[in-house]
Short mmCIF file of C-alpha atoms and ligand atoms in Angstrom, two decimals:
data_model
loop_
_atom_site.label_atom_id
_atom_site.label_comp_id
_atom_site.label_asym_id
_atom_site.label_seq_id
_atom_site.Cartn_x
_atom_site.Cartn_y
_atom_site.Cartn_z
CA MET A 1 130.09 65.66 41.44
CA ALA A 2 131.27 63.12 39.45
CA GLU A 3 131.77 59.22 39.35
CA ILE A 4 135.35 58.35 39.84
CA THR A 5 136.72 55.19 37.76
CA LEU A 6 139.84 53.24 38.57
CA ASN A 7 141.21 51.12 35.57
CA ASN A 8 144.38 48.54 36.33
CA LEU A 9 145.95 51.53 38.24
CA VAL A 10 149.75 50.74 38.86
CA LYS A 11 152.07 53.01 40.61
CA LYS A 12 155.86 52.26 41.11
CA TYR A 13 158.59 54.59 42.68
CA GLY A 14 161.59 53.75 41.31
CA ASP A 15 162.27 50.04 40.12
CA GLY A 16 161.17 48.21 43.60
CA PHE A 17 157.91 46.76 44.05
CA PRO A 18 154.54 48.55 43.08
CA ALA A 19 153.13 50.77 45.96
CA ILE A 20 149.61 50.62 43.75
CA ASN A 21 149.76 47.37 42.15
CA ASP A 22 146.87 46.89 39.53
CA VAL A 23 143.72 48.40 41.28
CA SER A 24 140.73 48.11 39.68
CA LEU A 25 137.29 50.28 41.15
CA ASP A 26 134.42 52.49 40.23
CA ILE A 27 133.34 54.88 42.56
CA LYS A 28 129.89 55.76 42.04
CA ASP A 29 128.40 59.44 41.49
CA GLY A 30 127.88 61.20 45.46
CA GLU A 31 129.31 57.55 46.88
CA PHE A 32 131.23 58.05 50.33
CA MET A 33 134.17 55.62 49.55
CA ILE A 34 136.86 54.76 52.37
CA PHE A 35 140.37 53.51 51.58
CA VAL A 36 141.53 51.73 54.94
CA GLY A 37 144.76 49.52 55.16
CA PRO A 38 147.98 49.48 57.35
CA SER A 39 150.53 52.36 56.69
CA GLY A 40 152.39 51.53 53.68
CA SER A 41 149.67 49.63 52.16
CA GLY A 42 149.74 52.83 49.27
CA LYS A 43 146.30 54.59 50.38
CA SER A 44 148.02 57.99 50.39
CA THR A 45 149.59 56.94 46.97
CA LEU A 46 146.21 56.17 45.66
CA LEU A 47 144.70 59.51 46.79
CA ARG A 48 147.74 61.47 45.54
CA MET A 49 147.40 60.01 41.87
CA VAL A 50 143.32 60.48 42.12
CA VAL A 51 143.99 64.20 42.73
CA GLY A 52 147.02 64.46 40.53
CA LEU A 53 150.13 65.03 42.93
CA GLU A 54 151.42 61.80 41.78
CA ASP A 55 152.15 60.20 38.38
CA ILE A 56 150.49 57.26 37.30
CA THR A 57 152.83 54.59 36.26
CA SER A 58 149.90 52.30 34.00
CA GLY A 59 146.48 52.43 34.04
CA ASP A 60 143.63 54.39 33.31
CA LEU A 61 141.89 57.39 35.80
CA HIS A 62 138.73 58.77 34.77
CA ILE A 63 136.60 61.25 36.52
CA GLY A 64 132.89 62.34 35.00
CA GLY A 65 133.92 60.33 32.55
CA LYS A 66 136.85 62.12 31.09
CA ARG A 67 140.41 60.53 31.54
CA VAL A 68 142.28 62.69 33.28
CA ASN A 69 145.88 60.68 33.39
CA ASP A 70 147.29 64.03 31.91
CA LEU A 71 145.31 66.63 33.59
CA SER A 72 147.32 68.46 36.07
CA PRO A 73 145.69 68.81 39.24
CA LYS A 74 144.38 72.34 39.09
CA ASP A 75 142.38 71.02 35.92
CA ARG A 76 140.53 67.80 37.84
CA ASN A 77 138.29 69.97 39.81
CA LEU A 78 138.91 68.20 43.12
CA SER A 79 139.02 69.42 46.68
CA MET A 80 141.33 67.76 48.96
CA VAL A 81 141.50 67.87 52.90
CA PHE A 82 145.13 66.97 54.14
CA GLN A 83 145.86 65.44 57.89
CA ASN A 84 148.00 68.59 58.88
CA TYR A 85 144.96 71.21 57.56
CA ALA A 86 147.54 73.10 55.67
CA LEU A 87 146.00 76.56 56.89
CA TYR A 88 147.63 79.98 55.86
CA PRO A 89 148.37 81.44 59.51
CA HIS A 90 148.25 85.05 58.19
CA LEU A 91 145.09 84.90 57.11
CA THR A 92 141.68 85.02 59.19
CA VAL A 93 139.19 81.72 59.00
CA PHE A 94 136.85 83.91 56.24
CA GLU A 95 140.18 84.41 53.96
CA ASN A 96 141.16 80.62 54.47
CA ILE A 97 137.97 79.37 53.49
CA ALA A 98 137.85 81.55 50.58
CA PHE A 99 141.03 81.28 48.74
CA PRO A 100 139.84 78.93 46.57
CA LEU A 101 137.42 81.10 45.57
CA ARG A 102 139.96 84.10 44.92
CA LEU A 103 142.14 81.52 43.10
CA ALA A 104 139.78 80.31 40.45
CA LYS A 105 139.76 81.40 37.12
CA GLY A 106 136.68 83.89 36.43
CA LYS A 107 136.30 86.06 39.18
CA HIS A 108 133.70 85.49 41.72
CA PRO A 109 131.88 88.89 42.87
CA GLU A 110 132.91 89.87 46.41
CA SER A 111 129.16 89.31 47.34
CA GLU A 112 128.99 85.61 46.15
CA ILE A 113 132.28 84.86 47.67
CA LYS A 114 130.23 86.25 51.20
CA GLU A 115 127.73 83.96 50.31
CA LYS A 116 129.63 80.66 49.57
CA VAL A 117 132.02 81.13 52.55
CA ASN A 118 128.94 82.07 55.07
CA ASN A 119 127.06 78.88 53.96
CA ALA A 120 130.42 76.63 54.53
CA SER A 121 130.99 78.08 57.87
CA ALA A 122 127.13 77.50 58.81
CA LEU A 123 127.27 73.77 57.98
CA LEU A 124 130.72 73.46 59.75
CA GLU A 125 129.54 75.86 62.98
CA LEU A 126 132.50 78.34 62.33
CA ASP A 127 129.85 81.69 61.98
CA GLU A 128 131.63 83.28 65.62
CA HIS A 129 135.12 82.44 64.53
CA LEU A 130 135.34 84.00 60.92
CA GLN A 131 137.32 86.72 61.97
CA ARG A 132 140.13 84.83 64.10
CA LYS A 133 143.62 83.60 62.65
CA PRO A 134 144.19 79.44 62.66
CA SER A 135 146.65 80.19 65.83
CA ASN A 136 143.71 80.96 67.75
CA LEU A 137 141.44 78.25 67.21
CA SER A 138 141.30 74.28 68.85
CA GLY A 139 142.27 71.46 66.67
CA GLY A 140 139.13 70.95 65.68
CA GLN A 141 138.25 74.25 64.75
CA ARG A 142 141.18 74.27 62.15
CA GLN A 143 140.29 70.85 60.97
CA ARG A 144 136.54 72.32 60.44
CA VAL A 145 138.36 75.36 58.36
CA ALA A 146 140.19 72.73 56.07
CA MET A 147 136.88 71.17 55.28
CA GLY A 148 135.80 74.84 54.96
CA ARG A 149 138.02 75.38 52.20
CA ALA A 150 137.51 72.07 50.33
CA ILE A 151 133.63 72.29 50.32
CA VAL A 152 133.14 76.05 49.61
CA ARG A 153 133.48 75.88 45.91
CA ASP A 154 131.78 73.20 43.37
CA ALA A 155 134.44 70.12 43.31
CA ASP A 156 133.43 67.35 41.40
CA ALA A 157 134.84 65.35 44.47
CA PHE A 158 136.22 65.22 47.74
CA LEU A 159 139.38 63.98 49.03
CA PHE A 160 140.27 63.32 52.57
CA ASP A 161 143.66 62.07 53.54
CA GLU A 162 143.28 60.90 57.59
CA PRO A 163 141.70 64.43 58.24
CA LEU A 164 141.15 63.18 61.96
CA SER A 165 144.52 61.49 62.91
CA ASN A 166 145.88 64.64 64.68
CA LEU A 167 142.83 64.96 67.14
CA ASP A 168 142.03 63.35 70.22
CA ALA A 169 139.47 60.73 70.79
CA LYS A 170 136.62 62.63 71.67
CA LEU A 171 136.70 65.11 68.99
CA ARG A 172 137.32 62.18 66.33
CA GLY A 173 133.85 60.75 67.04
CA GLN A 174 132.45 64.26 66.92
CA MET A 175 133.93 65.04 63.63
CA ARG A 176 133.14 61.47 62.33
CA THR A 177 129.29 62.29 62.46
CA GLU A 178 129.82 65.70 61.28
CA ILE A 179 131.66 64.67 58.15
CA ALA A 180 129.12 61.80 57.49
CA ARG A 181 126.44 64.46 58.10
CA MET A 182 128.45 66.83 55.52
CA GLN A 183 128.78 64.80 53.13
CA ARG A 184 125.36 63.35 52.75
CA ARG A 185 123.83 66.76 52.70
CA LEU A 186 126.26 67.76 49.54
CA GLY A 187 126.31 64.72 48.25
CA THR A 188 129.51 65.04 46.69
CA THR A 189 131.51 61.62 45.52
CA THR A 190 134.17 61.61 48.25
CA ILE A 191 137.21 59.61 48.95
CA TYR A 192 138.43 59.16 52.52
CA VAL A 193 141.51 57.40 53.51
CA THR A 194 142.22 56.38 56.96
CA HIS A 195 143.81 53.34 58.88
CA ASP A 196 141.39 53.76 61.69
CA GLN A 197 138.96 51.02 61.90
CA THR A 198 135.98 52.87 63.34
CA GLU A 199 136.08 55.27 60.83
CA ALA A 200 136.19 52.76 58.27
CA LEU A 201 133.43 51.27 59.42
CA THR A 202 131.06 54.23 60.56
CA LEU A 203 131.76 56.98 57.67
CA GLY A 204 131.36 55.56 54.34
CA ASP A 205 128.96 53.97 51.68
CA ARG A 206 131.55 51.47 50.90
CA VAL A 207 134.94 50.35 52.33
CA SER A 208 137.78 49.23 50.10
CA VAL A 209 140.78 47.21 51.83
CA LEU A 210 144.37 47.64 50.64
CA LYS A 211 147.04 45.57 51.31
CA LYS A 212 150.57 46.14 50.06
CA GLY A 213 149.08 48.32 46.76
CA VAL A 214 146.72 45.67 46.26
CA LEU A 215 142.64 46.01 47.03
CA GLN A 216 141.69 42.95 48.96
CA GLN A 217 138.21 43.59 49.18
CA VAL A 218 135.18 46.12 48.60
CA ALA A 219 132.24 46.37 50.69
CA SER A 220 129.88 47.69 52.94
CA PRO A 221 131.00 48.55 56.27
CA ARG A 222 127.95 46.25 57.28
CA GLU A 223 129.19 43.37 55.35
CA LEU A 224 132.93 44.01 56.85
CA TYR A 225 131.69 44.28 60.36
CA ASP A 226 129.45 40.82 60.03
CA GLN A 227 132.65 38.85 58.90
CA PRO A 228 134.11 36.54 61.20
P1 LIG B 1 149.99 54.27 53.16
O1 LIG B 1 149.40 55.68 52.89
O2 LIG B 1 148.99 53.36 53.22
O3 LIG B 1 150.92 54.54 54.66
P2 LIG B 1 151.76 55.28 51.26
O4 LIG B 1 151.05 55.31 50.01
O5 LIG B 1 152.33 56.39 52.07
O6 LIG B 1 150.92 54.08 52.11
O7 LIG B 1 152.91 54.31 50.56
C1 LIG B 1 152.98 52.91 49.75
C2 LIG B 1 154.13 52.42 49.71
O8 LIG B 1 154.82 52.99 48.88
C3 LIG B 1 154.95 52.36 50.97
O9 LIG B 1 155.96 51.01 50.78
C4 LIG B 1 156.24 53.64 50.58
O10 LIG B 1 157.32 53.65 51.26
C5 LIG B 1 156.16 53.91 49.00
N1 LIG B 1 156.33 55.21 48.74
C6 LIG B 1 155.45 56.15 49.14
N2 LIG B 1 155.69 57.44 48.95
C7 LIG B 1 157.15 57.24 47.85
C8 LIG B 1 158.00 58.22 47.55
N3 LIG B 1 157.82 59.44 47.25
N4 LIG B 1 159.05 57.52 46.97
C9 LIG B 1 159.01 56.13 47.09
N5 LIG B 1 158.68 55.35 47.80
C10 LIG B 1 157.67 56.10 48.28
P1 LIG B 2 151.43 58.61 55.39
O1 LIG B 2 151.62 57.18 55.63
O2 LIG B 2 150.91 59.19 56.57
O3 LIG B 2 150.89 58.74 54.15
P2 LIG B 2 154.43 59.11 54.91
O4 LIG B 2 155.03 59.17 56.36
O5 LIG B 2 154.19 57.40 54.72
O6 LIG B 2 152.80 59.32 55.18
O7 LIG B 2 154.98 59.60 53.99
C1 LIG B 2 154.83 60.76 53.95
C2 LIG B 2 155.63 61.41 52.95
O8 LIG B 2 156.89 60.76 52.70
C3 LIG B 2 154.98 61.23 51.52
O9 LIG B 2 154.75 62.22 50.73
C4 LIG B 2 155.61 60.01 50.96
O10 LIG B 2 155.25 59.64 49.42
C5 LIG B 2 156.41 59.98 51.41
N1 LIG B 2 157.32 58.81 51.51
C6 LIG B 2 156.58 57.54 52.14
N2 LIG B 2 157.79 56.82 51.96
C7 LIG B 2 158.67 56.81 51.19
C8 LIG B 2 159.68 56.55 50.72
N3 LIG B 2 159.97 55.06 50.86
N4 LIG B 2 160.98 57.38 50.15
C9 LIG B 2 160.68 58.38 49.44
N5 LIG B 2 159.52 59.04 50.17
C10 LIG B 2 158.75 58.48 50.69
#
């Protein structure tokens, strides 16, 4: 778990208008922070800067008190869940979830891998599907596998990039509840990006509203909901 601090972050692509324009924000240890805004407001850019997939033009980014501007993604110890799941089609559910552990430096013993995968799959109700391949799963189950892969290792924070946008409305509602419950159980600092108002108002501890790269407001869901 870790605190994430953004200090005057700026991102410019080429010499255009900044995609992220002087954003400062303190995300507390264990907090569930939502970033909401219309398409093009800079949500993905911000998330990609935090995870290290995008260079920071100026400003400072600290994770767990450490400046990480120049650290590669693999040295930041964060887990990211993408919109399109990015599962490995040739691997079973078990192996998809186990993948980050097999990749980690300092090999995990097989018994430990089994235990961690079983814990993650129990939390996500995937126990019965561990030997199946992604192509034999529903959209909701695939999304759970992607989350299993994110939570299986002890990351300092989870980053979610519109993880529910490919699901139908009913499943989205169900997964919202599950994600909120999972985050509370694990207590891991989480950044969750969405353009969906319902997700913004129901999932997190606080909501950051982005517009054209500028942080407009940071408030609790309650405060946003009560606004005229
Ligand atoms: P959102 O995730 O809120 O839809 P993005 O972060 O994808 O917003 O985009 C923010 C702005 O930055 C947009 O104007 C977008 O066109 C621009 N942008 C995003 N990625 C790139 C890129 N790789 N090169 C140039 N411009 C980009
Ligand atoms: P989203 O809005 O869901 O974040 P987009 O469709 O805006 O996704 O962007 C998808 C990909 O295209 C991202 O990797 C983003 O960085 C890139 N991208 C977005 N806008 C531009 C742009 N104007 N020029 C180049 N790449 C872009």
